mmCIF file of C-alpha atoms and ligand atoms in Angstrom:
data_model
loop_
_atom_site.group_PDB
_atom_site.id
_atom_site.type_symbol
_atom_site.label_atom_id
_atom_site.label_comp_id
_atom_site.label_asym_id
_atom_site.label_seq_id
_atom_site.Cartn_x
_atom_site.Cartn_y
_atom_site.Cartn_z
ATOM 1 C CA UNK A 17 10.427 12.802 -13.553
ATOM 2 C CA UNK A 18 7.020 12.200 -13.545
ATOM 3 C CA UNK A 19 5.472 8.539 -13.882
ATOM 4 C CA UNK A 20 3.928 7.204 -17.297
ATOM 5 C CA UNK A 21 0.853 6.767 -15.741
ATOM 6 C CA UNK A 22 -1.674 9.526 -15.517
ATOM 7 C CA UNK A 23 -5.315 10.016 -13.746
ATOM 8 C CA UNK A 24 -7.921 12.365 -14.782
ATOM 9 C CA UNK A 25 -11.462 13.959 -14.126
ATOM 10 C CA UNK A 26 -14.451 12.688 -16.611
ATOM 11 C CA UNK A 27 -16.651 15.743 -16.877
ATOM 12 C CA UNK A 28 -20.126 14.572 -15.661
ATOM 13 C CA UNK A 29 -23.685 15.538 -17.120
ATOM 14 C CA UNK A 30 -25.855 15.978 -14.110
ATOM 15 C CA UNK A 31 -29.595 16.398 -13.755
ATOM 16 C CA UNK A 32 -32.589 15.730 -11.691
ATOM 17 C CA UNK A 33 -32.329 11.940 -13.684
ATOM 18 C CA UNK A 34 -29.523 11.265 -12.239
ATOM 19 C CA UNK A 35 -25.555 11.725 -14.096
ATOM 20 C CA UNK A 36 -23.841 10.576 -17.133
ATOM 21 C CA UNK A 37 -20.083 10.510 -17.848
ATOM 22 C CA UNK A 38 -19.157 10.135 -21.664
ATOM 23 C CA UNK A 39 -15.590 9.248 -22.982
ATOM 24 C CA UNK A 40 -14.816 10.586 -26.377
ATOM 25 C CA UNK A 41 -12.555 9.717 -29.098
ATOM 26 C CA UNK A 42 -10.030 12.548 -29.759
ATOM 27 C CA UNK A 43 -10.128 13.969 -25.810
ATOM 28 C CA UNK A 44 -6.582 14.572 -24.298
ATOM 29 C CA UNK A 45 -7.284 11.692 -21.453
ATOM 30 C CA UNK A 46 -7.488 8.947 -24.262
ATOM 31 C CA UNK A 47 -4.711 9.205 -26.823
ATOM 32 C CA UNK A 48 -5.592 6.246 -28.438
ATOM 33 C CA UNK A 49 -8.836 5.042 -30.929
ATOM 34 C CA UNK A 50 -10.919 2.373 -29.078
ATOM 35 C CA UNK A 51 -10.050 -1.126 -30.731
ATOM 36 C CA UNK A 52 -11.937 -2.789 -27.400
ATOM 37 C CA UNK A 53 -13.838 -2.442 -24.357
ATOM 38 C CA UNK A 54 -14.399 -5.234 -21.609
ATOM 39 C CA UNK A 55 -15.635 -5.024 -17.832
ATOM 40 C CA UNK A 56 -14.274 -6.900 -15.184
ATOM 41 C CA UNK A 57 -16.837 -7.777 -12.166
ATOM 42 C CA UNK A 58 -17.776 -10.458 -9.921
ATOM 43 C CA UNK A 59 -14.067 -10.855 -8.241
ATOM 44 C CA UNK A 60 -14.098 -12.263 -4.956
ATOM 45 C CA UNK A 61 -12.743 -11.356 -1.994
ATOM 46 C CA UNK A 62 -8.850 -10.957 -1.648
ATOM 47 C CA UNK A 63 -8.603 -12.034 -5.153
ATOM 48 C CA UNK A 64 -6.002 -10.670 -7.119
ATOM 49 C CA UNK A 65 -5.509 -9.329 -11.069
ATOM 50 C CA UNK A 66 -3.281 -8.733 -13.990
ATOM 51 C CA UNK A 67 0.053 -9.599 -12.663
ATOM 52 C CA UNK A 68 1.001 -9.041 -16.364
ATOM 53 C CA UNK A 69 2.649 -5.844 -18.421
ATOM 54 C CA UNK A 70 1.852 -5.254 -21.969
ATOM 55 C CA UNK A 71 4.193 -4.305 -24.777
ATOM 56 C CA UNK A 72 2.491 -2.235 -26.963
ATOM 57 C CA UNK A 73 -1.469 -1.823 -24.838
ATOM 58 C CA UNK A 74 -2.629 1.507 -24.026
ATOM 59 C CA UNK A 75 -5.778 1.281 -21.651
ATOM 60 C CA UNK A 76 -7.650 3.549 -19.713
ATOM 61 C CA UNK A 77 -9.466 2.223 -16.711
ATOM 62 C CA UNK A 78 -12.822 3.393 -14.723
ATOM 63 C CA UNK A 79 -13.923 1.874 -11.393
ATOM 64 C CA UNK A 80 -17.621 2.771 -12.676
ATOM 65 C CA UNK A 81 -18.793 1.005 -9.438
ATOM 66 C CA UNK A 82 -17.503 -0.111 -6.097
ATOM 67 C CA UNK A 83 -13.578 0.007 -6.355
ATOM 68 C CA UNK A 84 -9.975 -1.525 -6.525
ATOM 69 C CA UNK A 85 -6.374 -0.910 -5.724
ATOM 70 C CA UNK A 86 -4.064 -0.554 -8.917
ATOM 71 C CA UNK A 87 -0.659 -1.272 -8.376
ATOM 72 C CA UNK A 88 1.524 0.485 -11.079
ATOM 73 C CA UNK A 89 5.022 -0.238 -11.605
ATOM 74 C CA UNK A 90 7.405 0.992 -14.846
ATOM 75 C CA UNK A 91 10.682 -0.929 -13.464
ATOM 76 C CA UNK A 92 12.101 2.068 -11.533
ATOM 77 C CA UNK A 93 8.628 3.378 -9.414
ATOM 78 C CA UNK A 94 5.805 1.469 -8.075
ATOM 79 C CA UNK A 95 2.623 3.538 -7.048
ATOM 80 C CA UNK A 96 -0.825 2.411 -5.465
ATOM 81 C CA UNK A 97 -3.678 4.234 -6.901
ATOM 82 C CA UNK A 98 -7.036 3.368 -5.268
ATOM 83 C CA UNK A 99 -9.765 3.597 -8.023
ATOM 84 C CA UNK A 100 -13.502 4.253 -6.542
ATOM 85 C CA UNK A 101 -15.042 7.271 -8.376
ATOM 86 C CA UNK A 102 -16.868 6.393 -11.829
ATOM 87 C CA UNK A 103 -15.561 9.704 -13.119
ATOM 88 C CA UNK A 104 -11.796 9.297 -12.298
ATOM 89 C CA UNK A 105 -10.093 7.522 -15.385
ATOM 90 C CA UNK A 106 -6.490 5.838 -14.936
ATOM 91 C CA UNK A 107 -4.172 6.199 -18.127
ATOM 92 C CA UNK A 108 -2.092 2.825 -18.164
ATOM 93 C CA UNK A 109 0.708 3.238 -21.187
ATOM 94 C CA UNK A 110 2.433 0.479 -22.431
ATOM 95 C CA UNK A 111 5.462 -1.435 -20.604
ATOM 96 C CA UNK A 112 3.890 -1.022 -17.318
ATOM 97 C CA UNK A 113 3.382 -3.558 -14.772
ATOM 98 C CA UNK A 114 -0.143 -4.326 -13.000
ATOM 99 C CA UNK A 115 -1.804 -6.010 -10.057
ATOM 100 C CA UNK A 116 -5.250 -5.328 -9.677
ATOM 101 C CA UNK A 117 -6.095 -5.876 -5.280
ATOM 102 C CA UNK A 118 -8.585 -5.149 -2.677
ATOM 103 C CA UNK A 119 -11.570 -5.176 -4.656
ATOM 104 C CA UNK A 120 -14.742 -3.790 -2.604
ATOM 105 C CA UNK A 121 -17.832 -5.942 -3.276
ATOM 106 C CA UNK A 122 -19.599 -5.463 -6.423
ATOM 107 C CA UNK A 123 -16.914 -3.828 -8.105
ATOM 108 C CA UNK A 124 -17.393 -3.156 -12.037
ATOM 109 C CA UNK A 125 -14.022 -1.862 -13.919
ATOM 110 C CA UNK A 126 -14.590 -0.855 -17.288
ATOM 111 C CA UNK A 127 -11.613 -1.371 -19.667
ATOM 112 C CA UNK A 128 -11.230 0.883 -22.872
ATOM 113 C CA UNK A 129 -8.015 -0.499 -24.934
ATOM 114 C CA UNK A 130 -6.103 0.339 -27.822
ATOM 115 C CA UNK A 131 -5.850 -2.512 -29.129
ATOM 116 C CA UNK A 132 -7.988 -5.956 -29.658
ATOM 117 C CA UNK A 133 -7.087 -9.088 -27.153
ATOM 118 C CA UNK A 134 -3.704 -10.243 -28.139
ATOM 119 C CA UNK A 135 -1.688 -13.035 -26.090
ATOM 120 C CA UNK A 136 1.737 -12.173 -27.707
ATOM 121 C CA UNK A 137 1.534 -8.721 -26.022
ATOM 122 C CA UNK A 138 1.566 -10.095 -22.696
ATOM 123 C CA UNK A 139 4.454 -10.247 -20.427
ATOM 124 C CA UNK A 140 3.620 -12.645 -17.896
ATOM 125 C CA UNK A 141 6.149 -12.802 -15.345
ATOM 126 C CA UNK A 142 7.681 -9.255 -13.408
ATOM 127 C CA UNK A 143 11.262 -10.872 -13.801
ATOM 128 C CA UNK A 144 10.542 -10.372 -17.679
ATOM 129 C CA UNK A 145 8.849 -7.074 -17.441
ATOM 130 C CA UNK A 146 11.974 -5.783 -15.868
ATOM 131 C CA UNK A 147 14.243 -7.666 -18.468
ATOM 132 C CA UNK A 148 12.238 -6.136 -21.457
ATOM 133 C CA UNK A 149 12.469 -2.416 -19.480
ATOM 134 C CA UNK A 150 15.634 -2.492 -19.004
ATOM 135 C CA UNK A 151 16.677 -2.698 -22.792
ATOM 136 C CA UNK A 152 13.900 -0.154 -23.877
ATOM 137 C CA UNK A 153 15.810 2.135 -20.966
ATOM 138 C CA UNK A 154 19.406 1.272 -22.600
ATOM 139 C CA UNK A 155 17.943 2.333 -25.680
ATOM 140 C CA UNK A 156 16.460 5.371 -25.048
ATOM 141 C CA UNK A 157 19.605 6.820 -23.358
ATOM 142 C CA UNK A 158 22.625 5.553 -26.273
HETATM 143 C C1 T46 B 211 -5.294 -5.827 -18.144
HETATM 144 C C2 T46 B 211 -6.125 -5.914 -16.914
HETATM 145 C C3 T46 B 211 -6.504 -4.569 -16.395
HETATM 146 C C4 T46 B 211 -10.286 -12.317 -23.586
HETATM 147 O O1 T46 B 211 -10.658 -13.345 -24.203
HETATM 148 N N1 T46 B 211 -10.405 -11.096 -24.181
HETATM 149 C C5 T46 B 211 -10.015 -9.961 -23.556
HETATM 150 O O2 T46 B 211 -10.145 -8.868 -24.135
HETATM 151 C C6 T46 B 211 -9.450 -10.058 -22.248
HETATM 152 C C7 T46 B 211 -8.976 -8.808 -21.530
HETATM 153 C C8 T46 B 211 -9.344 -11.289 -21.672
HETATM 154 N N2 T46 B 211 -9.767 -12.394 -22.326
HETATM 155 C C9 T46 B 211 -9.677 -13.693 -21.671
HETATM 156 C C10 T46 B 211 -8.280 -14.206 -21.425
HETATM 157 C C11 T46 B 211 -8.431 -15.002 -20.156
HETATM 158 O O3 T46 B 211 -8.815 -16.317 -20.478
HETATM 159 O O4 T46 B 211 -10.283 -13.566 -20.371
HETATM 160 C C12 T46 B 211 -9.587 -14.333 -19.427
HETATM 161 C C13 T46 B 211 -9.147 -13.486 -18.240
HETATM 162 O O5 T46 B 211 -8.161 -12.544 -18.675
HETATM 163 P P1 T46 B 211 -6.939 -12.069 -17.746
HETATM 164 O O6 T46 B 211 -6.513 -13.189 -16.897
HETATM 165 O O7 T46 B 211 -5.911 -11.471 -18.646
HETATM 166 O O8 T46 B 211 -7.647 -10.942 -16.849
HETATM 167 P P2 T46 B 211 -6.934 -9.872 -15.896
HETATM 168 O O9 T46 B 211 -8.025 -9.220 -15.126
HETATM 169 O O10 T46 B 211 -5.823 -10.479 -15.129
HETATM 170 O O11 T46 B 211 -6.267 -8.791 -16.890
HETATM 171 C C14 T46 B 211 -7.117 -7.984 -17.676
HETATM 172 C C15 T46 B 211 -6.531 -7.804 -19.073
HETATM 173 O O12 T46 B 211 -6.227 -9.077 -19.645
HETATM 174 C C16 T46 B 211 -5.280 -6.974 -19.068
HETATM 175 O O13 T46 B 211 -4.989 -6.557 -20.378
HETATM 176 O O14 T46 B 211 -4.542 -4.887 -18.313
HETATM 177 O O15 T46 B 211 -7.296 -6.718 -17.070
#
């Protein structure tokens, strides 16, 4: 079975000026309606990120400069995906747990979400994550 996650190609506009990489409502890489958009920069080195699931969150992340390690995990798999190319995009669906490592220097990660900033969505600790998983799991299958 494959893994909730997905990553996918951003068609790029190139010219003599240079290249531009749009991300549309309605395309199949972003199944959700923009409710928010931050940027993460500045992290130091060895710092580490997220360390949080959400419940309900879509997101789809862009390393539009420099680049980071994403650690996915939906309570059975764990992967590593290494994002450093502005026009590779990384699906994140809900219930899925993330660490955000190994940030090169002047690393800029742009965040499109699904929803706007919401504490109550957060699950903060892994022991938790897996708690909350493994009902949603029991559920699916009875
Ligand atoms: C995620 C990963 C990829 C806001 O006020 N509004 C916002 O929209 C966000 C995202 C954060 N904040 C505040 C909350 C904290 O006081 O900014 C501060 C840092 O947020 P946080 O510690 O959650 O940052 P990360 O990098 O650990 O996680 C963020 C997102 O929160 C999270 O949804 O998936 O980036």
């Amino acid at each position: 079975m494959s893994p909730p996650w997905s990553v996918c190609r951003l068609e790029t506009h190139s010219d003599g000026r240079g290249r531009l990489v749009a991300v549309e409502a309605g395309e199949p890489h972003l199944p959700f309606e923009i409710r928010r958009v931050y940027y993460i920069y500045g992290v130091p080195a060895g710092q580490v990120r997220g360390l949080h699931a959400h419940r309900k969150l879509q997101q789809l992340m862009v390393a539009v400069s420099g680049g980071l390690d994403v650690i996915l995990d939906d309570g059975r798999r764990r992967r590593r995906i290494r994002l450093d190319d502005p026009t590779t995009a990384l699906l994140v669906p809900p219930m899925t747990w993330r660490e955000m490592r190994d940030f090169a220097p002047g690393t800029v990660c742009l965040v499109l979400a699904s929803a706007p900033y919401d504490e109550s969505d957060y699950i903060r600790t892994y022991e938790s994550f897996r708690a909350e998983a493994a009902v949603l799991a029991t559920g699916a299958v009875s």
